[in-house]
Short mmCIF file of N, CA and C in Angstrom, two decimals:
data_model
loop_
_atom_site.label_atom_id
_atom_site.label_comp_id
_atom_site.label_asym_id
_atom_site.label_seq_id
_atom_site.Cartn_x
_atom_site.Cartn_y
_atom_site.Cartn_z
N MET A 1381 0.86 -1.68 0.37
CA MET A 1381 0.11 -0.02 -0.06
C MET A 1381 1.34 1.45 -0.23
N ARG A 1382 0.95 1.84 -1.12
CA ARG A 1382 1.76 3.41 -0.59
C ARG A 1382 1.35 4.47 1.48
N ALA A 1383 2.30 5.29 0.81
CA ALA A 1383 2.38 5.79 1.66
C ALA A 1383 1.43 6.25 2.30
N ASP A 1384 0.85 7.42 0.51
CA ASP A 1384 -0.89 8.75 1.16
C ASP A 1384 -2.07 7.40 1.06
N ALA A 1385 -2.20 6.51 0.59
CA ALA A 1385 -2.90 5.62 0.82
C ALA A 1385 -3.31 4.93 2.33
N ALA A 1386 -1.59 5.01 2.89
CA ALA A 1386 -1.29 4.65 4.28
C ALA A 1386 -1.92 5.09 4.88
N ARG A 1387 -2.13 6.30 5.00
CA ARG A 1387 -2.50 7.61 5.30
C ARG A 1387 -3.76 8.04 5.78
N ARG A 1388 -3.58 8.16 4.40
CA ARG A 1388 -5.69 7.34 4.11
C ARG A 1388 -6.51 7.41 4.98
N ARG A 1389 -6.78 5.66 5.10
CA ARG A 1389 -7.16 4.46 5.73
C ARG A 1389 -6.73 4.56 7.14
N GLN A 1390 -5.80 5.35 8.01
CA GLN A 1390 -5.86 6.19 8.91
C GLN A 1390 -6.61 6.75 9.90
N ASN A 1391 -6.58 7.52 8.85
CA ASN A 1391 -7.41 8.87 9.04
C ASN A 1391 -8.93 8.46 8.85
N ILE A 1392 -9.19 7.69 8.17
CA ILE A 1392 -11.06 7.23 8.05
C ILE A 1392 -11.30 6.55 9.40
N ILE A 1393 -9.65 5.39 10.19
CA ILE A 1393 -10.01 4.19 11.51
C ILE A 1393 -10.59 6.26 12.48
N GLU A 1394 -9.33 6.67 12.66
CA GLU A 1394 -9.17 7.63 13.38
C GLU A 1394 -10.39 8.50 13.57
N HIS A 1395 -11.38 8.43 13.03
CA HIS A 1395 -12.17 10.02 12.72
C HIS A 1395 -13.62 8.32 12.97
N ALA A 1396 -13.72 7.42 12.45
CA ALA A 1396 -14.44 6.44 12.83
C ALA A 1396 -14.53 5.99 14.14
N LYS A 1397 -13.22 5.93 14.41
CA LYS A 1397 -13.56 6.47 16.63
C LYS A 1397 -13.92 7.45 16.60
N HIS A 1398 -14.07 8.75 16.72
CA HIS A 1398 -14.31 9.12 17.49
C HIS A 1398 -16.16 10.22 16.89
N VAL A 1399 -15.98 9.32 15.38
CA VAL A 1399 -18.01 9.43 15.32
C VAL A 1399 -18.44 7.84 16.09
N PHE A 1400 -18.08 7.08 15.98
CA PHE A 1400 -19.39 5.72 16.96
C PHE A 1400 -18.98 6.58 17.98
N ALA A 1401 -17.52 6.82 19.05
CA ALA A 1401 -17.97 7.51 20.19
C ALA A 1401 -18.85 9.01 20.36
N GLU A 1402 -18.87 9.65 20.04
CA GLU A 1402 -19.89 10.22 20.15
C GLU A 1402 -21.63 9.95 19.53
N ARG A 1403 -21.50 8.93 17.80
CA ARG A 1403 -22.75 9.08 18.26
C ARG A 1403 -22.90 8.04 17.75
N GLY A 1404 -22.12 6.64 18.05
CA GLY A 1404 -23.32 5.32 18.03
C GLY A 1404 -22.63 4.45 16.65
N GLY A 1405 -22.41 3.29 17.25
CA GLY A 1405 -22.27 2.43 15.68
C GLY A 1405 -23.02 2.07 14.60
N ASP A 1406 -24.01 2.96 15.17
CA ASP A 1406 -25.16 2.63 14.10
C ASP A 1406 -25.25 3.63 13.38
N VAL A 1407 -24.27 4.75 13.21
CA VAL A 1407 -24.20 6.23 12.91
C VAL A 1407 -23.89 5.55 11.17
N ALA A 1408 -24.47 6.75 9.96
CA ALA A 1408 -24.86 7.17 8.55
C ALA A 1408 -22.45 6.05 8.01
N LEU A 1409 -22.50 6.12 6.90
CA LEU A 1409 -20.78 5.86 6.68
C LEU A 1409 -20.82 6.90 6.23
N GLU A 1410 -21.42 7.77 5.68
CA GLU A 1410 -21.49 8.70 5.08
C GLU A 1410 -20.70 10.63 5.97
N ALA A 1411 -20.69 10.38 7.47
CA ALA A 1411 -21.03 10.53 8.18
C ALA A 1411 -19.12 10.64 8.80
N VAL A 1412 -18.67 9.34 8.89
CA VAL A 1412 -17.15 9.38 9.33
C VAL A 1412 -16.71 9.77 7.86
N ALA A 1413 -17.40 8.77 6.63
CA ALA A 1413 -16.27 9.69 5.59
C ALA A 1413 -15.82 11.35 6.05
N ALA A 1414 -17.17 11.32 5.99
CA ALA A 1414 -17.57 13.03 6.01
C ALA A 1414 -16.46 13.69 6.61
N ALA A 1415 -16.23 13.24 7.94
CA ALA A 1415 -15.33 13.58 9.43
C ALA A 1415 -13.73 13.16 8.93
N GLY A 1416 -13.67 12.30 8.41
CA GLY A 1416 -12.10 12.16 7.80
C GLY A 1416 -12.12 13.18 6.49
N GLY A 1417 -13.01 13.62 5.71
CA GLY A 1417 -12.44 14.62 4.56
C GLY A 1417 -12.48 13.95 3.73
N VAL A 1418 -12.55 12.28 3.50
CA VAL A 1418 -13.18 12.08 2.43
C VAL A 1418 -14.58 11.46 1.90
N GLY A 1419 -14.67 11.23 0.92
CA GLY A 1419 -16.09 10.79 -0.12
C GLY A 1419 -16.40 9.89 0.75
N ILE A 1420 -17.66 9.03 0.79
CA ILE A 1420 -18.31 8.59 0.50
C ILE A 1420 -17.20 6.58 -0.22
N ALA A 1421 -17.23 7.41 -1.15
CA ALA A 1421 -16.58 6.24 -2.29
C ALA A 1421 -15.22 5.84 -1.99
N THR A 1422 -14.50 6.92 -1.66
CA THR A 1422 -13.18 5.79 -0.40
C THR A 1422 -13.51 5.17 0.25
N LEU A 1423 -13.95 5.38 1.12
CA LEU A 1423 -14.43 5.39 2.49
C LEU A 1423 -14.96 3.71 1.93
N TYR A 1424 -15.45 3.54 0.72
CA TYR A 1424 -15.97 2.02 0.91
C TYR A 1424 -14.67 1.33 -0.15
N ARG A 1425 -13.53 1.87 -0.91
CA ARG A 1425 -12.59 1.13 -0.96
C ARG A 1425 -11.14 0.86 -0.20
N ASN A 1426 -11.46 1.40 0.59
CA ASN A 1426 -10.46 0.95 2.37
C ASN A 1426 -11.46 -0.26 2.82
N PHE A 1427 -12.70 0.48 2.92
CA PHE A 1427 -13.71 -0.90 4.15
C PHE A 1427 -15.06 -0.68 2.96
N PRO A 1428 -14.88 -1.97 2.76
CA PRO A 1428 -16.36 -2.41 1.96
C PRO A 1428 -17.86 -2.76 2.52
N SER A 1429 -16.62 -2.62 3.94
CA SER A 1429 -19.10 -3.15 4.52
C SER A 1429 -18.43 -2.34 5.92
N ARG A 1430 -18.83 -2.44 6.82
CA ARG A 1430 -19.70 -1.71 7.62
C ARG A 1430 -18.43 -2.29 8.85
N GLU A 1431 -18.05 -3.45 8.67
CA GLU A 1431 -18.19 -4.84 9.71
C GLU A 1431 -16.20 -4.55 9.23
N ASP A 1432 -16.11 -4.21 8.26
CA ASP A 1432 -14.73 -4.07 8.24
C ASP A 1432 -13.76 -3.24 8.89
N LEU A 1433 -14.62 -1.62 8.20
CA LEU A 1433 -14.17 -0.60 9.18
C LEU A 1433 -14.58 -0.26 10.56
N VAL A 1434 -15.88 -1.61 11.44
CA VAL A 1434 -15.66 -1.66 13.00
C VAL A 1434 -14.15 -2.02 12.78
N ARG A 1435 -14.20 -3.59 12.00
CA ARG A 1435 -13.09 -4.46 12.43
C ARG A 1435 -11.59 -4.19 12.70
N ALA A 1436 -11.52 -3.08 11.57
CA ALA A 1436 -10.26 -1.76 11.26
C ALA A 1436 -10.20 -0.97 12.64
N VAL A 1437 -10.83 -0.46 13.58
CA VAL A 1437 -11.46 0.16 14.44
C VAL A 1437 -11.07 -0.40 15.29
N VAL A 1438 -11.78 -1.34 16.02
CA VAL A 1438 -11.24 -2.44 17.24
C VAL A 1438 -9.62 -3.00 17.19
N GLN A 1439 -9.16 -3.31 15.52
CA GLN A 1439 -7.17 -3.95 15.62
C GLN A 1439 -6.50 -2.87 16.10
N ASP A 1440 -6.99 -1.18 15.75
CA ASP A 1440 -6.18 -1.02 15.64
C ASP A 1440 -5.88 -0.19 17.52
N MET A 1441 -7.01 -0.24 17.85
CA MET A 1441 -7.32 -0.39 20.02
C MET A 1441 -6.64 -1.58 20.33
N VAL A 1442 -6.49 -2.03 19.59
CA VAL A 1442 -5.48 -3.43 19.56
C VAL A 1442 -4.37 -3.09 20.49
N GLU A 1443 -4.09 -2.71 18.55
CA GLU A 1443 -2.73 -2.74 18.64
C GLU A 1443 -1.97 -0.77 19.85
N GLN A 1444 -3.08 -0.09 20.31
CA GLN A 1444 -2.95 0.59 20.40
C GLN A 1444 -2.18 -0.62 22.23
N ILE A 1445 -3.61 -1.52 23.26
CA ILE A 1445 -3.65 -2.24 23.87
C ILE A 1445 -1.43 -2.72 24.03
N ILE A 1446 -1.76 -3.20 23.25
CA ILE A 1446 -1.27 -3.78 23.09
C ILE A 1446 1.03 -2.93 23.38
N GLY A 1447 0.51 -2.04 22.36
CA GLY A 1447 1.95 -1.73 21.93
C GLY A 1447 1.35 -0.93 23.90
N ALA A 1448 0.90 -0.38 24.79
CA ALA A 1448 1.52 -0.03 26.18
C ALA A 1448 1.18 -1.49 26.87
N VAL A 1449 0.53 -2.54 26.95
CA VAL A 1449 1.17 -3.10 27.08
C VAL A 1449 3.03 -3.39 27.08
N GLU A 1450 3.41 -3.49 26.18
CA GLU A 1450 4.69 -4.08 25.78
C GLU A 1450 5.62 -2.66 26.37
N ARG A 1451 5.01 -1.29 26.32
CA ARG A 1451 5.97 -0.21 27.50
C ARG A 1451 5.87 -1.06 28.59
N ALA A 1452 4.41 -1.08 28.91
CA ALA A 1452 5.16 -1.36 30.58
C ALA A 1452 5.63 -2.39 30.88
N ARG A 1453 6.81 -3.33 29.96
CA ARG A 1453 6.99 -4.66 30.52
C ARG A 1453 7.96 -4.14 30.55
N THR A 1454 8.49 -3.48 29.21
CA THR A 1454 9.92 -2.58 29.25
C THR A 1454 10.45 -2.21 30.98
N GLY A 1455 9.77 -1.65 31.39
CA GLY A 1455 9.87 -0.64 33.17
C GLY A 1455 9.66 -1.82 34.31
N LEU A 1456 9.61 -3.84 34.09
CA LEU A 1456 8.20 -3.57 35.38
C LEU A 1456 8.97 -4.78 35.92
N ASP A 1457 10.29 -4.98 35.82
CA ASP A 1457 11.53 -6.22 36.40
C ASP A 1457 11.75 -4.47 37.49
N ALA A 1458 12.10 -3.16 37.06
CA ALA A 1458 12.96 -1.79 37.41
C ALA A 1458 11.95 -2.07 38.86
N ASP A 1459 10.73 -1.60 38.70
CA ASP A 1459 9.51 -1.00 39.11
C ASP A 1459 7.85 -1.02 39.05
N PRO A 1460 7.84 -2.34 39.69
CA PRO A 1460 6.35 -3.21 39.45
C PRO A 1460 5.82 -2.14 38.93
N SER A 1461 5.62 -1.18 40.26
CA SER A 1461 4.35 -0.47 40.72
C SER A 1461 4.64 0.65 39.02
N GLY A 1462 5.62 1.81 39.61
CA GLY A 1462 5.53 1.88 37.68
C GLY A 1462 4.89 1.59 36.97
N ALA A 1463 4.97 0.35 36.48
CA ALA A 1463 5.09 -0.02 35.35
C ALA A 1463 3.23 -0.25 35.55
N TRP A 1464 2.79 -0.65 36.43
CA TRP A 1464 1.22 -0.46 36.56
C TRP A 1464 0.55 0.40 35.82
N LYS A 1465 1.20 1.57 36.83
CA LYS A 1465 0.38 2.68 37.04
C LYS A 1465 0.57 3.34 35.17
N ASN A 1466 1.62 3.46 34.34
CA ASN A 1466 2.16 4.08 33.85
C ASN A 1466 0.95 3.22 32.57
N LEU A 1467 0.92 2.46 32.80
CA LEU A 1467 0.35 0.70 31.89
C LEU A 1467 -1.07 1.54 31.87
N LEU A 1468 -2.03 1.60 32.94
CA LEU A 1468 -3.18 1.59 33.55
C LEU A 1468 -3.47 2.72 33.29
N SER A 1469 -2.26 4.13 33.83
CA SER A 1469 -2.50 5.69 32.53
C SER A 1469 -2.55 5.68 31.45
N SER A 1470 -1.96 4.88 30.57
CA SER A 1470 -2.18 4.51 29.52
C SER A 1470 -3.88 4.00 28.69
N LEU A 1471 -3.93 2.98 29.44
CA LEU A 1471 -5.36 2.78 28.74
C LEU A 1471 -6.17 3.86 29.23
N MET A 1472 -6.33 4.73 29.89
CA MET A 1472 -7.66 5.18 30.39
C MET A 1472 -7.19 6.52 29.29
N SER A 1473 -5.78 6.78 29.44
CA SER A 1473 -6.37 7.44 28.47
C SER A 1473 -6.86 7.36 26.92
N MET A 1474 -6.80 6.01 25.97
CA MET A 1474 -7.77 5.90 25.56
C MET A 1474 -8.98 6.04 25.22
N LYS A 1475 -9.52 5.96 26.37
CA LYS A 1475 -10.60 6.29 25.91
C LYS A 1475 -12.11 5.33 25.76
N LEU A 1476 -11.58 3.96 26.63
CA LEU A 1476 -11.97 2.92 26.11
C LEU A 1476 -13.80 2.83 26.34
N GLY A 1477 -14.03 3.86 27.60
CA GLY A 1477 -15.07 3.76 27.22
C GLY A 1477 -16.22 4.93 26.20
N ALA A 1478 -15.74 4.91 25.23
CA ALA A 1478 -16.03 6.05 24.10
C ALA A 1478 -16.43 4.58 22.96
N LEU A 1479 -16.17 4.55 23.20
CA LEU A 1479 -16.43 3.10 22.47
C LEU A 1479 -17.14 1.74 21.97
N THR A 1480 -17.58 1.99 23.59
CA THR A 1480 -18.37 0.84 23.73
C THR A 1480 -19.78 0.95 23.09
N ASP A 1481 -20.08 1.62 23.12
CA ASP A 1481 -21.64 1.86 22.69
C ASP A 1481 -21.68 1.92 21.62
N GLY A 1482 -20.51 2.29 20.71
CA GLY A 1482 -20.54 2.49 19.52
C GLY A 1482 -20.55 0.20 18.55
N LEU A 1483 -19.50 0.28 19.44
CA LEU A 1483 -18.95 -1.02 18.64
C LEU A 1483 -20.17 -1.87 19.47
N ALA A 1484 -20.66 -1.72 20.48
CA ALA A 1484 -21.61 -3.13 21.45
C ALA A 1484 -22.69 -3.53 19.96
N LEU A 1485 -23.36 -3.41 19.44
CA LEU A 1485 -24.16 -3.43 18.07
C LEU A 1485 -23.05 -4.64 17.39
N GLN A 1486 -22.15 -4.66 17.44
CA GLN A 1486 -21.30 -5.53 16.77
C GLN A 1486 -21.59 -6.94 17.38
N ALA A 1487 -20.64 -6.69 18.79
CA ALA A 1487 -20.69 -7.54 19.32
C ALA A 1487 -22.27 -7.67 20.08
N CYS A 1488 -22.81 -7.08 20.01
CA CYS A 1488 -24.76 -7.98 20.82
C CYS A 1488 -25.21 -9.08 18.80
N ALA A 1489 -24.32 -8.62 18.11
CA ALA A 1489 -24.88 -9.52 17.36
C ALA A 1489 -25.03 -11.35 17.46
N ALA A 1490 -23.22 -11.63 18.31
CA ALA A 1490 -23.28 -12.84 18.26
C ALA A 1490 -24.03 -12.75 19.29
N ARG A 1491 -24.52 -14.50 19.47
CA ARG A 1491 -25.60 -14.92 22.21
C ARG A 1491 -24.72 -15.45 21.95
N ASP A 1492 -22.86 -15.34 21.78
CA ASP A 1492 -21.62 -16.10 22.43
C ASP A 1492 -21.38 -15.02 22.28
N LEU A 1493 -20.25 -14.47 23.45
CA LEU A 1493 -19.13 -13.52 23.17
C LEU A 1493 -18.16 -13.68 22.20
N ASP A 1494 -17.82 -14.92 23.02
CA ASP A 1494 -15.99 -15.57 22.50
C ASP A 1494 -16.72 -15.55 21.25
N SER A 1495 -17.62 -16.35 20.29
CA SER A 1495 -17.34 -17.05 19.51
C SER A 1495 -17.87 -15.27 18.96
N ALA A 1496 -18.09 -13.68 18.14
CA ALA A 1496 -18.99 -13.37 17.92
C ALA A 1496 -16.35 -11.95 17.17
N PRO A 1497 -16.83 -12.38 15.59
CA PRO A 1497 -15.79 -11.72 14.84
C PRO A 1497 -14.51 -11.11 15.68
N LEU A 1498 -15.68 -9.62 16.37
CA LEU A 1498 -14.75 -8.75 17.00
C LEU A 1498 -14.25 -9.79 18.54
N ALA A 1499 -14.84 -11.26 18.75
CA ALA A 1499 -13.65 -11.04 20.32
C ALA A 1499 -11.98 -11.72 19.93
N GLN A 1500 -12.60 -11.76 17.87
CA GLN A 1500 -11.04 -12.54 18.35
C GLN A 1500 -10.56 -11.68 18.16
N VAL A 1501 -10.18 -10.71 17.22
CA VAL A 1501 -9.88 -9.44 16.67
C VAL A 1501 -9.45 -9.33 18.71
N GLN A 1502 -9.48 -8.84 19.64
CA GLN A 1502 -9.53 -8.63 20.41
C GLN A 1502 -8.34 -9.33 20.67
N GLN A 1503 -8.37 -11.20 20.90
CA GLN A 1503 -8.38 -11.27 21.78
C GLN A 1503 -6.95 -11.27 22.12
N PRO A 1504 -5.60 -10.84 20.94
CA PRO A 1504 -4.60 -10.79 21.07
C PRO A 1504 -3.88 -9.45 22.74
N ALA A 1505 -5.07 -8.73 22.75
CA ALA A 1505 -4.59 -7.65 23.26
C ALA A 1505 -5.17 -7.80 25.29
N LEU A 1506 -6.16 -8.71 25.08
CA LEU A 1506 -6.45 -9.31 26.88
C LEU A 1506 -4.81 -10.64 26.73
N ASP A 1507 -4.92 -10.90 25.62
CA ASP A 1507 -3.37 -12.12 26.30
C ASP A 1507 -2.27 -11.51 26.03
N ALA A 1508 -1.90 -10.56 25.34
CA ALA A 1508 -1.14 -9.65 26.33
C ALA A 1508 -1.29 -9.13 27.64
N LEU A 1509 -2.19 -8.50 27.63
CA LEU A 1509 -3.04 -8.01 29.07
C LEU A 1509 -2.58 -9.33 30.66
N ASN A 1510 -3.14 -10.40 30.02
CA ASN A 1510 -2.99 -10.91 30.46
C ASN A 1510 -1.30 -11.20 30.49
N ASN A 1511 -0.45 -11.63 30.29
CA ASN A 1511 0.84 -12.44 30.47
C ASN A 1511 1.09 -11.37 31.36
N VAL A 1512 0.85 -9.43 31.15
CA VAL A 1512 1.88 -8.67 32.14
C VAL A 1512 1.33 -8.80 33.01
N LEU A 1513 -0.27 -8.87 34.10
CA LEU A 1513 -0.79 -8.77 34.48
C LEU A 1513 0.11 -9.90 35.56
N ALA A 1514 0.28 -10.94 35.17
CA ALA A 1514 0.71 -12.67 35.57
C ALA A 1514 2.05 -12.49 35.51
N GLU A 1515 2.93 -11.11 35.55
CA GLU A 1515 4.25 -11.22 35.96
C GLU A 1515 4.18 -9.79 36.96
N LEU A 1516 2.86 -8.56 37.01
CA LEU A 1516 2.74 -7.59 37.89
C LEU A 1516 2.12 -8.71 39.87
N ILE A 1517 1.61 -9.52 39.09
CA ILE A 1517 0.95 -10.47 40.22
C ILE A 1517 1.97 -11.08 41.05
N ARG A 1518 3.24 -11.54 39.90
CA ARG A 1518 4.91 -12.11 40.43
C ARG A 1518 5.03 -11.67 41.34
N HIS A 1519 5.41 -9.95 41.01
CA HIS A 1519 6.36 -8.88 41.68
C HIS A 1519 4.75 -8.54 42.58
N ARG A 1520 4.01 -8.43 43.46
CA ARG A 1520 3.01 -8.24 43.62
C ARG A 1520 2.94 -7.20 44.24
N ALA A 1521 2.69 -6.23 42.76
CA ALA A 1521 2.67 -5.06 42.34
C ALA A 1521 0.57 -5.60 42.17
N VAL A 1522 0.26 -5.63 41.70
CA VAL A 1522 -1.12 -5.78 41.64
C VAL A 1522 -2.26 -6.93 42.32
N ARG A 1523 -3.46 -7.06 42.82
CA ARG A 1523 -3.61 -7.84 43.43
C ARG A 1523 -3.94 -9.32 42.23
N GLY A 1524 -3.28 -9.85 43.09
CA GLY A 1524 -3.83 -11.64 42.73
C GLY A 1524 -4.93 -12.22 41.62
N ASN A 1525 -6.11 -11.24 42.13
CA ASN A 1525 -6.67 -11.67 41.63
C ASN A 1525 -7.14 -10.72 39.98
N LEU A 1526 -7.07 -10.02 39.54
CA LEU A 1526 -6.40 -9.14 38.03
C LEU A 1526 -6.76 -9.56 37.62
N THR A 1527 -7.69 -10.06 36.46
CA THR A 1527 -7.83 -10.29 35.04
C THR A 1527 -7.18 -9.11 33.86
N ALA A 1528 -7.02 -9.68 32.63
CA ALA A 1528 -7.77 -8.65 31.63
C ALA A 1528 -8.86 -7.86 31.43
N LEU A 1529 -9.14 -8.57 31.99
CA LEU A 1529 -11.25 -7.71 31.49
C LEU A 1529 -11.40 -8.10 32.00
N ASP A 1530 -11.35 -8.05 33.28
CA ASP A 1530 -11.39 -7.05 34.47
C ASP A 1530 -10.73 -5.78 34.55
N VAL A 1531 -9.84 -5.57 33.88
CA VAL A 1531 -9.05 -4.29 33.71
C VAL A 1531 -9.45 -2.76 32.78
N ILE A 1532 -9.96 -4.35 31.49
CA ILE A 1532 -10.22 -3.32 30.16
C ILE A 1532 -11.91 -3.20 30.40
N VAL A 1533 -13.08 -4.35 31.33
CA VAL A 1533 -14.25 -3.40 31.97
C VAL A 1533 -14.00 -2.38 32.36
N ALA A 1534 -12.90 -2.24 33.27
CA ALA A 1534 -12.95 -1.11 33.86
C ALA A 1534 -13.26 0.22 33.86
N VAL A 1535 -11.59 0.06 33.09
CA VAL A 1535 -11.46 1.56 32.54
C VAL A 1535 -12.68 1.88 31.31
N ALA A 1536 -13.14 0.82 30.91
CA ALA A 1536 -14.08 0.90 30.40
C ALA A 1536 -14.99 1.32 30.31
N THR A 1537 -15.56 1.77 31.70
CA THR A 1537 -16.66 2.20 32.24
C THR A 1537 -16.15 3.74 32.89
N ILE A 1538 -15.05 3.51 33.61
CA ILE A 1538 -15.07 4.55 34.01
C ILE A 1538 -14.37 6.03 32.80
N THR A 1539 -14.24 5.74 31.45
CA THR A 1539 -13.78 6.66 30.54
C THR A 1539 -15.05 6.04 29.50
N ARG A 1540 -15.84 6.19 29.70
CA ARG A 1540 -17.14 6.40 29.44
C ARG A 1540 -17.55 7.36 29.83
N PRO A 1541 -18.30 8.62 28.45
CA PRO A 1541 -18.22 9.88 28.10
C PRO A 1541 -20.36 9.41 29.36
N GLN A 1542 -19.93 10.82 29.40
CA GLN A 1542 -21.23 11.75 30.16
C GLN A 1542 -21.90 12.39 29.80
N VAL A 1543 -23.53 12.14 29.99
CA VAL A 1543 -24.39 13.91 29.40
C VAL A 1543 -23.94 14.59 29.91
N SER A 1544 -23.12 16.24 28.35
CA SER A 1544 -23.57 17.29 29.23
C SER A 1544 -23.35 18.19 30.58
N PRO A 1545 -24.38 17.97 30.85
CA PRO A 1545 -24.91 18.42 32.78
C PRO A 1545 -23.97 17.67 33.70
N ILE A 1546 -23.64 15.55 33.48
CA ILE A 1546 -23.47 15.78 34.17
C ILE A 1546 -21.84 16.00 34.03
N ARG A 1547 -21.09 15.90 33.05
CA ARG A 1547 -19.91 15.62 32.49
C ARG A 1547 -19.70 17.82 33.85
N GLY A 1548 -20.24 17.92 33.28
CA GLY A 1548 -20.04 19.52 33.95
C GLY A 1548 -20.17 20.32 35.29
N ALA A 1549 -21.15 19.35 35.90
CA ALA A 1549 -21.89 19.12 37.08
C ALA A 1549 -20.35 18.46 37.79
N ALA A 1550 -19.61 17.75 37.76
CA ALA A 1550 -19.35 16.76 37.97
C ALA A 1550 -17.61 16.01 37.62
N PRO A 1551 -17.17 17.32 36.42
CA PRO A 1551 -15.90 17.05 35.85
C PRO A 1551 -14.71 16.51 36.36
N GLY A 1552 -14.35 16.41 37.24
CA GLY A 1552 -13.29 16.11 37.87
C GLY A 1552 -13.16 14.26 37.78
N VAL A 1553 -14.73 13.33 38.07
CA VAL A 1553 -14.96 12.47 38.61
C VAL A 1553 -14.22 11.31 37.62
N PRO A 1554 -14.56 11.48 36.82
CA PRO A 1554 -13.95 10.00 35.77
C PRO A 1554 -12.64 9.91 36.09
N GLU A 1555 -11.62 10.97 36.92
CA GLU A 1555 -10.19 10.83 36.59
C GLU A 1555 -10.04 10.87 39.07
N GLN A 1556 -10.89 10.51 39.11
CA GLN A 1556 -11.02 10.36 40.19
C GLN A 1556 -11.14 8.68 40.77
N LEU A 1557 -12.96 8.52 39.64
CA LEU A 1557 -12.58 7.09 39.76
C LEU A 1557 -11.30 6.48 39.96
N ALA A 1558 -10.76 7.09 38.47
CA ALA A 1558 -8.68 5.76 37.96
C ALA A 1558 -8.33 6.18 39.46
N GLU A 1559 -7.93 6.78 39.06
CA GLU A 1559 -7.19 6.75 41.09
C GLU A 1559 -7.24 6.31 41.76
N ALA A 1560 -9.07 5.87 41.73
CA ALA A 1560 -9.73 5.09 43.16
C ALA A 1560 -9.18 3.78 42.28
N TYR A 1561 -9.48 3.13 41.34
CA TYR A 1561 -9.37 2.44 40.83
C TYR A 1561 -7.73 2.08 40.76
N LEU A 1562 -6.79 2.90 40.45
CA LEU A 1562 -5.26 2.44 40.71
C LEU A 1562 -5.15 2.30 42.11
N HIS A 1563 -5.71 2.45 43.15
CA HIS A 1563 -5.89 2.35 45.07
C HIS A 1563 -5.98 1.32 45.05
N TRP A 1564 -6.81 0.82 44.43
CA TRP A 1564 -7.55 -0.46 44.71
C TRP A 1564 -7.31 -1.27 43.72
N SER A 1565 -6.39 -1.54 43.05
CA SER A 1565 -6.18 -2.68 41.96
C SER A 1565 -4.80 -3.23 42.88
N LEU A 1566 -3.94 -1.98 43.56
CA LEU A 1566 -2.04 -2.23 43.82
C LEU A 1566 -2.72 -3.03 45.25
N GLY A 1567 -4.40 -3.16 45.94
CA GLY A 1567 -4.42 -3.91 47.76
C GLY A 1567 -4.16 -5.17 46.83
N VAL A 1568 -3.99 -5.87 48.78
CA VAL A 1568 -4.01 -7.50 48.21
C VAL A 1568 -5.04 -7.50 48.42
N SER A 1569 -4.92 -9.05 47.15
CA SER A 1569 -6.37 -9.74 47.10
C SER A 1569 -6.81 -11.12 48.10
#
């Protein structure tokens, strides 16, 4: 793929994340194309179906999570608690909760979430996170019963956007919840 085509594809994915987060997974793909500054034909050349676009968005998030896990792994032996704090901070900054509504439609299409196509795309991130959690548990840096799915669900819950009046009334609550989760996760199980 040419460099300009790869940049255009990544641009569509980035804008799709924002549009799905703001308007939900059933938003018209024309809105995604417009947000990305491309025509609908360009979007469809890159992603022949909504499912292809959603899969690409999820794959991009998976790659970001794996990257965060790898960065945490590099400092784990020297400073396990610091590695966990940095990893959790990285995951929180991804605002996974903003995508829960937008991507939940795709997951709900399957009765068994483990067999859903998106579950298969997400598995490498869960595996990587479980592996680093095992090391963190071995170093006694986190609770012994913490799993990747626990962490992802907690992060998604904490970073889930609230309606504007609630955000305005209590703007610091997500950060407070993130700090409380960090403190809880460091506790003895």
